[in-house]
Short mmCIF file of C-alpha atoms in Angstrom, two decimals:
data_model
loop_
_atom_site.label_atom_id
_atom_site.label_comp_id
_atom_site.label_asym_id
_atom_site.label_seq_id
_atom_site.Cartn_x
_atom_site.Cartn_y
_atom_site.Cartn_z
CA UNK A 1 32.12 14.26 12.65
CA UNK A 2 32.64 11.41 15.66
CA UNK A 3 29.57 10.58 17.73
CA UNK A 4 30.97 8.05 21.31
CA UNK A 5 30.21 5.34 22.75
CA UNK A 6 27.82 7.61 24.86
CA UNK A 7 25.69 8.93 22.29
CA UNK A 8 25.32 5.02 20.63
CA UNK A 9 24.42 3.92 23.67
CA UNK A 10 21.75 6.74 23.80
CA UNK A 11 21.02 6.40 20.47
CA UNK A 12 18.94 3.38 20.88
CA UNK A 13 21.26 1.30 18.77
CA UNK A 14 22.10 -0.49 22.14
CA UNK A 15 18.80 -1.25 23.28
CA UNK A 16 18.14 -2.67 19.77
CA UNK A 17 21.38 -5.24 20.00
CA UNK A 18 22.91 -8.39 21.79
CA UNK A 19 20.23 -11.13 23.96
CA UNK A 20 16.60 -10.30 24.93
CA UNK A 21 18.07 -11.18 28.33
CA UNK A 22 21.39 -10.15 28.46
CA UNK A 23 23.37 -6.76 27.55
CA UNK A 24 22.75 -4.23 25.67
CA UNK A 25 25.35 -5.18 23.38
CA UNK A 26 28.01 -2.49 22.12
CA UNK A 27 30.67 -3.14 19.70
CA UNK A 28 28.49 -2.09 15.89
CA UNK A 29 29.31 1.54 17.78
CA UNK A 30 31.12 2.77 14.67
CA UNK A 31 28.60 2.00 13.14
CA UNK A 32 26.95 5.17 14.48
CA UNK A 33 30.00 7.19 13.74
CA UNK A 34 29.94 6.88 9.92
CA UNK A 35 26.41 6.67 9.48
CA UNK A 36 27.09 10.73 11.66
CA UNK A 37 29.41 11.02 8.86
CA UNK A 38 27.26 10.57 6.20
CA UNK A 39 24.22 12.40 8.17
CA UNK A 40 26.17 15.77 8.51
CA UNK A 41 27.53 15.53 4.91
CA UNK A 42 23.98 15.06 3.28
CA UNK A 43 23.14 19.01 5.90
CA UNK A 44 25.14 20.25 3.93
CA UNK A 45 24.72 18.36 0.45
CA UNK A 46 20.74 18.47 0.74
CA UNK A 47 20.75 21.76 3.44
CA UNK A 48 18.57 20.27 5.69
CA UNK A 49 19.15 19.42 9.90
CA UNK A 50 19.75 14.89 9.36
CA UNK A 51 20.03 12.49 12.38
CA UNK A 52 21.23 9.99 11.76
CA UNK A 53 20.52 7.55 14.57
CA UNK A 54 17.39 8.84 14.54
CA UNK A 55 17.39 7.99 10.76
CA UNK A 56 18.63 4.39 11.99
CA UNK A 57 15.85 3.88 15.52
CA UNK A 58 13.18 5.61 14.89
CA UNK A 59 11.06 2.75 13.70
CA UNK A 60 11.75 0.96 16.50
CA UNK A 61 10.83 3.64 18.47
CA UNK A 62 7.52 3.73 17.08
CA UNK A 63 7.09 0.38 16.69
CA UNK A 64 8.05 -0.26 20.69
CA UNK A 65 10.64 -2.59 19.17
CA UNK A 66 13.37 -4.00 21.49
CA UNK A 67 16.12 -6.12 21.48
CA UNK A 68 15.42 -9.90 20.33
CA UNK A 69 18.31 -11.78 20.21
CA UNK A 70 19.12 -14.07 17.50
CA UNK A 71 15.13 -13.09 16.23
CA UNK A 72 15.07 -9.25 14.11
CA UNK A 73 13.73 -6.45 16.27
CA UNK A 74 10.96 -6.49 14.06
CA UNK A 75 10.43 -10.07 14.72
CA UNK A 76 9.70 -11.30 10.94
CA UNK A 77 13.51 -12.44 10.72
CA UNK A 78 15.59 -15.64 12.16
CA UNK A 79 19.17 -16.39 12.47
CA UNK A 80 19.44 -20.05 12.50
CA UNK A 81 22.03 -22.84 12.67
CA UNK A 82 23.03 -24.38 9.25
CA UNK A 83 26.01 -27.36 9.34
CA UNK A 84 28.45 -24.94 8.58
CA UNK A 85 28.10 -22.05 10.12
CA UNK A 86 25.11 -19.47 10.81
CA UNK A 87 21.67 -17.98 8.11
CA UNK A 88 18.49 -15.80 8.28
CA UNK A 89 15.68 -16.50 6.69
CA UNK A 90 12.42 -13.57 6.35
CA UNK A 91 8.88 -14.99 6.68
CA UNK A 92 7.45 -11.17 6.16
CA UNK A 93 4.52 -11.74 2.93
CA UNK A 94 1.37 -13.82 2.95
CA UNK A 95 3.80 -16.46 -0.03
CA UNK A 96 7.32 -17.14 2.68
CA UNK A 97 5.03 -18.91 4.60
CA UNK A 98 3.57 -20.04 1.29
CA UNK A 99 6.58 -21.66 0.63
CA UNK A 100 7.75 -23.47 3.64
CA UNK A 101 6.97 -27.63 2.93
CA UNK A 102 8.37 -26.42 -0.47
CA UNK A 103 11.37 -25.49 1.71
CA UNK A 104 11.93 -27.82 4.01
CA UNK A 105 11.20 -31.05 1.89
CA UNK A 106 7.53 -31.76 3.93
CA UNK A 107 3.42 -31.90 2.70
CA UNK A 108 3.41 -29.09 5.55
CA UNK A 109 4.05 -27.14 8.44
CA UNK A 110 3.05 -26.27 11.48
CA UNK A 111 1.35 -22.42 11.91
CA UNK A 112 4.50 -21.92 13.58
CA UNK A 113 6.91 -23.22 11.13
CA UNK A 114 10.92 -21.56 12.79
CA UNK A 115 11.47 -24.87 14.42
CA UNK A 116 10.76 -27.33 12.05
CA UNK A 117 12.93 -25.24 9.33
CA UNK A 118 15.21 -24.91 12.46
CA UNK A 119 16.30 -29.03 12.72
CA UNK A 120 16.14 -29.04 8.22
CA UNK A 121 18.75 -26.51 8.08
CA UNK A 122 20.65 -28.13 11.37
CA UNK A 123 21.83 -31.11 8.97
CA UNK A 124 22.22 -28.60 5.54
CA UNK A 125 24.50 -26.24 4.98
CA UNK A 126 24.50 -22.85 4.63
CA UNK A 127 24.86 -22.30 0.78
CA UNK A 128 22.09 -25.14 -0.23
CA UNK A 129 20.20 -23.46 2.41
CA UNK A 130 20.62 -20.82 0.47
CA UNK A 131 20.52 -21.43 -3.00
CA UNK A 132 17.74 -23.77 -2.38
CA UNK A 133 15.42 -21.03 -0.88
CA UNK A 134 16.23 -18.34 -3.85
CA UNK A 135 15.19 -20.90 -6.16
CA UNK A 136 11.38 -20.00 -4.20
CA UNK A 137 12.30 -16.58 -4.40
CA UNK A 138 12.79 -16.55 -0.14
CA UNK A 139 14.34 -13.62 1.91
CA UNK A 140 17.38 -15.71 2.98
CA UNK A 141 21.50 -15.19 3.51
CA UNK A 142 23.86 -16.56 4.67
CA UNK A 143 26.27 -14.37 6.99
CA UNK A 144 28.80 -12.60 5.67
CA UNK A 145 28.55 -13.74 1.95
CA UNK A 146 28.33 -10.28 0.92
CA UNK A 147 31.00 -8.45 0.37
CA UNK A 148 31.63 -4.02 0.58
CA UNK A 149 31.17 -2.74 -2.56
CA UNK A 150 30.70 1.96 -2.89
CA UNK A 151 28.24 2.79 -5.25
CA UNK A 152 28.45 1.92 -9.02
CA UNK A 153 28.37 4.93 -10.76
CA UNK A 154 27.80 5.04 -14.50
CA UNK A 155 27.65 8.17 -17.17
CA UNK A 156 24.13 8.16 -18.51
CA UNK A 157 22.56 10.90 -21.27
CA UNK A 158 23.73 14.18 -21.16
CA UNK A 159 25.28 16.33 -17.08
CA UNK A 160 23.33 19.83 -16.71
CA UNK A 161 25.59 22.56 -14.41
CA UNK A 162 26.05 21.13 -10.41
CA UNK A 163 22.46 22.11 -8.85
CA UNK A 164 21.28 20.98 -6.01
CA UNK A 165 17.71 19.15 -5.02
CA UNK A 166 15.53 21.80 -4.88
CA UNK A 167 12.77 22.23 -7.80
CA UNK A 168 14.24 19.42 -8.89
CA UNK A 169 11.58 16.38 -10.28
CA UNK A 170 11.75 12.95 -8.43
CA UNK A 171 10.05 9.76 -9.86
CA UNK A 172 10.09 7.78 -6.52
CA UNK A 173 8.46 4.09 -7.66
CA UNK A 174 10.74 2.36 -4.38
CA UNK A 175 8.52 1.11 -1.56
CA UNK A 176 9.44 0.32 2.29
CA UNK A 177 11.95 2.24 4.03
CA UNK A 178 15.37 2.28 2.37
CA UNK A 179 14.42 4.38 -1.19
CA UNK A 180 11.67 5.80 0.85
CA UNK A 181 13.62 7.35 3.35
CA UNK A 182 15.84 8.02 -0.09
CA UNK A 183 12.74 10.16 -1.52
CA UNK A 184 12.11 11.35 1.53
CA UNK A 185 15.23 13.58 2.49
CA UNK A 186 15.60 14.58 -1.57
CA UNK A 187 11.75 15.67 -0.56
CA UNK A 188 13.20 17.96 2.66
CA UNK A 189 15.31 19.19 0.31
CA UNK A 190 13.13 20.72 -1.76
CA UNK A 191 12.26 18.25 -4.54
CA UNK A 192 8.91 17.89 -5.64
CA UNK A 193 8.56 13.76 -5.14
CA UNK A 194 5.65 11.67 -6.76
CA UNK A 195 4.94 8.51 -4.83
CA UNK A 196 4.35 6.10 -7.76
CA UNK A 197 2.55 2.58 -6.57
CA UNK A 198 0.57 0.67 -7.90
CA UNK A 199 -3.42 0.49 -7.06
CA UNK A 200 -3.15 -3.29 -6.72
CA UNK A 201 0.26 -3.67 -5.19
CA UNK A 202 1.06 -0.54 -3.40
CA UNK A 203 3.63 0.27 -0.77
CA UNK A 204 3.42 -3.24 2.06
CA UNK A 205 4.13 -0.27 4.64
CA UNK A 206 0.99 1.36 3.43
CA UNK A 207 -1.16 -1.62 5.60
CA UNK A 208 1.84 -1.60 8.19
CA UNK A 209 2.05 1.32 11.16
CA UNK A 210 0.73 4.11 9.95
CA UNK A 211 3.13 7.04 12.19
CA UNK A 212 5.76 4.73 10.65
CA UNK A 213 4.68 4.90 6.56
CA UNK A 214 3.75 9.15 7.48
CA UNK A 215 7.75 9.21 8.53
CA UNK A 216 8.88 8.25 5.72
CA UNK A 217 6.70 9.23 2.71
CA UNK A 218 4.64 12.77 3.66
CA UNK A 219 5.48 16.25 2.23
CA UNK A 220 6.03 12.98 -1.20
CA UNK A 221 2.79 13.57 -3.43
CA UNK A 222 1.50 10.09 -4.15
CA UNK A 223 0.74 8.88 -8.43
CA UNK A 224 -1.31 5.81 -8.57
CA UNK A 225 -1.32 3.83 -11.96
CA UNK A 226 -0.55 0.00 -13.04
CA UNK A 227 2.47 0.06 -14.09
CA UNK A 228 1.26 -2.35 -16.99
CA UNK A 229 -2.31 -0.26 -18.43
CA UNK A 230 -0.97 2.79 -17.72
CA UNK A 231 2.58 2.63 -19.53
CA UNK A 232 2.52 5.80 -21.37
CA UNK A 233 1.45 7.35 -18.48
CA UNK A 234 4.58 5.83 -16.32
CA UNK A 235 6.59 6.42 -19.45
CA UNK A 236 5.86 10.49 -19.02
CA UNK A 237 6.37 10.76 -15.46
CA UNK A 238 9.57 9.70 -15.69
CA UNK A 239 11.08 10.98 -19.06
CA UNK A 240 10.07 14.83 -17.33
CA UNK A 241 11.85 13.40 -14.00
CA UNK A 242 15.32 14.48 -12.76
CA UNK A 243 15.76 11.65 -10.40
CA UNK A 244 14.28 8.33 -10.84
CA UNK A 245 14.22 6.14 -7.49
CA UNK A 246 13.86 2.72 -8.40
CA UNK A 247 13.33 -0.40 -5.57
CA UNK A 248 11.44 -3.03 -8.22
CA UNK A 249 14.01 -6.28 -8.81
CA UNK A 250 16.61 -5.63 -11.36
CA UNK A 251 14.91 -5.34 -14.82
CA UNK A 252 11.53 -4.83 -14.35
CA UNK A 253 11.59 -1.83 -15.25
CA UNK A 254 13.05 -2.11 -18.57
CA UNK A 255 11.73 -5.56 -19.13
CA UNK A 256 8.67 -2.30 -19.42
CA UNK A 257 10.43 -0.13 -21.82
CA UNK A 258 12.00 1.54 -18.66
CA UNK A 259 15.35 2.44 -18.28
CA UNK A 260 18.53 5.14 -18.36
CA UNK A 261 19.62 3.45 -21.22
CA UNK A 262 16.22 4.23 -23.22
CA UNK A 263 14.01 6.75 -22.20
CA UNK A 264 15.20 10.36 -22.29
CA UNK A 265 14.71 12.65 -20.17
CA UNK A 266 16.40 16.36 -18.78
CA UNK A 267 19.89 16.79 -18.76
CA UNK A 268 21.43 15.32 -15.45
CA UNK A 269 19.41 13.20 -14.93
CA UNK A 270 19.85 11.53 -11.93
CA UNK A 271 18.79 7.35 -11.77
CA UNK A 272 19.31 5.30 -8.54
CA UNK A 273 18.70 1.78 -9.11
CA UNK A 274 18.04 0.13 -5.17
CA UNK A 275 18.25 -3.71 -4.78
CA UNK A 276 19.64 -6.31 -2.40
CA UNK A 277 22.38 -7.75 -3.70
CA UNK A 278 23.10 -5.67 -7.04
CA UNK A 279 21.57 -5.19 -10.91
CA UNK A 280 23.01 -8.66 -12.03
CA UNK A 281 21.35 -11.01 -9.20
CA UNK A 282 16.77 -11.26 -8.47
CA UNK A 283 17.52 -12.50 -4.97
CA UNK A 284 14.55 -10.82 -2.98
CA UNK A 285 15.64 -9.57 0.73
CA UNK A 286 14.57 -6.86 3.30
CA UNK A 287 16.28 -4.57 6.33
CA UNK A 288 18.04 -7.61 8.04
CA UNK A 289 18.21 -10.26 5.96
CA UNK A 290 20.19 -8.17 3.77
CA UNK A 291 22.11 -6.60 7.47
CA UNK A 292 23.55 -10.72 7.74
CA UNK A 293 24.40 -11.01 4.26
CA UNK A 294 26.97 -8.27 5.00
CA UNK A 295 27.84 -9.66 8.06
CA UNK A 296 26.45 -6.25 10.01
CA UNK A 297 26.22 -8.24 13.36
CA UNK A 298 25.83 -7.39 17.19
CA UNK A 299 27.50 -10.63 19.51
CA UNK A 300 27.19 -13.04 22.68
CA UNK A 301 29.24 -15.33 24.37
CA UNK A 302 27.26 -18.37 21.46
CA UNK A 303 26.88 -16.63 18.57
CA UNK A 304 25.33 -13.70 16.99
CA UNK A 305 23.19 -11.38 17.03
CA UNK A 306 21.01 -8.23 15.01
CA UNK A 307 22.13 -5.53 15.42
CA UNK A 308 19.53 -2.87 15.45
CA UNK A 309 16.45 -3.13 14.27
CA UNK A 310 16.45 -4.10 10.13
CA UNK A 311 19.16 -1.68 10.03
CA UNK A 312 20.41 -1.83 6.33
CA UNK A 313 17.59 -0.46 5.22
CA UNK A 314 18.06 3.17 6.97
CA UNK A 315 22.11 2.91 6.52
CA UNK A 316 21.18 2.63 2.91
CA UNK A 317 18.22 5.23 2.40
CA UNK A 318 21.15 7.44 3.78
CA UNK A 319 24.37 6.37 1.33
CA UNK A 320 21.38 6.33 -1.66
CA UNK A 321 20.92 9.93 -0.86
CA UNK A 322 24.34 10.96 -0.81
CA UNK A 323 24.73 9.02 -3.84
CA UNK A 324 22.23 11.24 -5.47
CA UNK A 325 22.94 14.08 -4.19
CA UNK A 326 26.69 14.01 -5.13
CA UNK A 327 25.37 12.91 -8.83
CA UNK A 328 23.86 16.76 -8.26
CA UNK A 329 27.33 18.29 -7.96
CA UNK A 330 28.39 16.64 -10.41
CA UNK A 331 26.09 17.95 -12.80
CA UNK A 332 23.88 14.27 -12.81
CA UNK A 333 23.83 12.77 -16.05
CA UNK A 334 24.15 8.67 -14.26
CA UNK A 335 22.95 5.91 -12.60
CA UNK A 336 23.63 5.42 -9.58
CA UNK A 337 23.30 1.03 -8.49
CA UNK A 338 23.03 0.35 -4.73
CA UNK A 339 22.92 -2.80 -3.67
CA UNK A 340 22.34 -2.89 0.53
CA UNK A 341 23.38 -6.30 1.04
CA UNK A 342 26.75 -4.68 -0.26
CA UNK A 343 25.77 -1.79 1.51
CA UNK A 344 25.86 -3.46 5.37
CA UNK A 345 28.78 -5.05 4.15
CA UNK A 346 30.54 -1.72 4.03
CA UNK A 347 30.01 -1.11 7.55
CA UNK A 348 30.69 -4.39 8.90
CA UNK A 349 34.46 -4.34 8.27
CA UNK A 350 34.43 -0.67 10.51
CA UNK A 351 36.37 -1.84 14.17
CA UNK A 352 34.30 -3.59 16.33
CA UNK A 353 35.10 -2.38 19.54
CA UNK A 354 33.80 -4.29 23.84
CA UNK A 355 30.50 -5.80 23.87
CA UNK A 356 30.51 -4.39 27.46
CA UNK A 357 29.93 -0.98 28.51
CA UNK A 358 29.03 0.58 31.58
CA UNK A 359 26.98 3.30 30.45
CA UNK A 360 23.83 2.59 30.59
CA UNK A 361 21.55 2.08 27.18
CA UNK A 362 18.61 3.69 27.46
CA UNK A 363 15.79 2.85 24.62
CA UNK A 364 15.39 4.90 20.86
CA UNK A 365 13.61 8.15 20.61
CA UNK A 366 10.84 8.26 18.56
CA UNK A 367 10.97 11.38 15.23
CA UNK A 368 9.09 14.18 16.17
CA UNK A 369 5.98 14.14 14.93
CA UNK A 370 5.05 14.46 11.16
CA UNK A 371 2.32 15.79 9.37
CA UNK A 372 0.11 12.56 6.95
CA UNK A 373 0.98 11.59 4.25
CA UNK A 374 -0.79 11.40 1.12
CA UNK A 375 -3.78 9.33 0.48
CA UNK A 376 -2.75 6.77 -2.31
CA UNK A 377 -3.78 8.31 -5.78
CA UNK A 378 -4.88 11.28 -3.90
CA UNK A 379 -2.50 14.04 -6.40
CA UNK A 380 -3.32 11.80 -9.66
CA UNK A 381 -4.15 15.06 -11.10
CA UNK A 382 -2.15 17.38 -10.10
CA UNK A 383 0.53 14.91 -11.55
CA UNK A 384 -0.51 14.91 -14.48
CA UNK A 385 -0.77 18.76 -14.74
CA UNK A 386 3.23 18.66 -13.80
CA UNK A 387 4.62 16.10 -16.22
CA UNK A 388 2.23 17.95 -18.73
CA UNK A 389 3.82 21.16 -18.18
CA UNK A 390 7.70 18.87 -17.95
CA UNK A 391 7.33 17.77 -21.26
CA UNK A 392 6.15 20.98 -22.96
CA UNK A 393 9.29 22.79 -22.33
CA UNK A 394 12.48 21.92 -24.50
CA UNK A 395 15.08 20.16 -22.44
#
């Protein structure tokens, strides 16, 4: 499927890319071409309608976001100069703000820490900045530090006959955007998707824009349990699931004895691991800084600008859903590892085009209205009944 430059402009992606007081940037329009091809493959494999432009710009439309140049559309991430290049930092969590004095080696920082951070970084090399920030568990990236890599596929367990997603049980332990989007597409394809959250630390998007949370999570059952105290209940769910979506830090579930290598499951189980930088890295990542790491940026006359809205998130969600669907078509029995930064880097390798265009850019359009997502823990009894029934039937 080919998408023209007109569609890039009409998709809202040009509207979201470029300097706030400058023209829309069309240089990355090939990203939508490839995303549309992935959407077409998902449409065929899952039997659902997938519109790439809506997935890439839907959140921005719901939140009323616009291009902000070297500040991300969502406002939490900034591109800044280091002594030897460009880098980005995301401050979206309370702990991130609290770590700023330690990052810039000061007793305190102002309520607006960004000018202090920029001055501090301008005197340092990007590698040193990333190393220090990563030690503080901050989402940080140097422009283009990640390399393009395909989904890593490893055999794990017995295969089943090739099958669609319809009727399968999915345990979705991911949060925010990439993993949940994958789960949402599987739900649209007829799978029973269980969104698993801890009551103490639910998905952070629950407390954000309600329309966005509903869009990504409607149609899923909500199962709330403590991952440590209720470990056996979680183990039972994962043992029953045909597909597991894991979005926690690498090794977090394995340390609880919950991994595809140690936990029995149905034949053909597909275990998807979504991370920022791969299973060998414990670095935190969000959509905008992961895109920076992959080099997926727009251009301006005086340096890089953000491309779209947290674009590594929806791209990773789409690529993850495609990887799961392809695995099912092979009979499953696989572990899939997807790194957001590597996905962004693969899209960054696509040819760039002229940044200016005579075609006016349109703002992103919101996705169609959806049903409300389930309240936290609303389906605990139903999920446990499904698990009991499934685990009582021999694989």
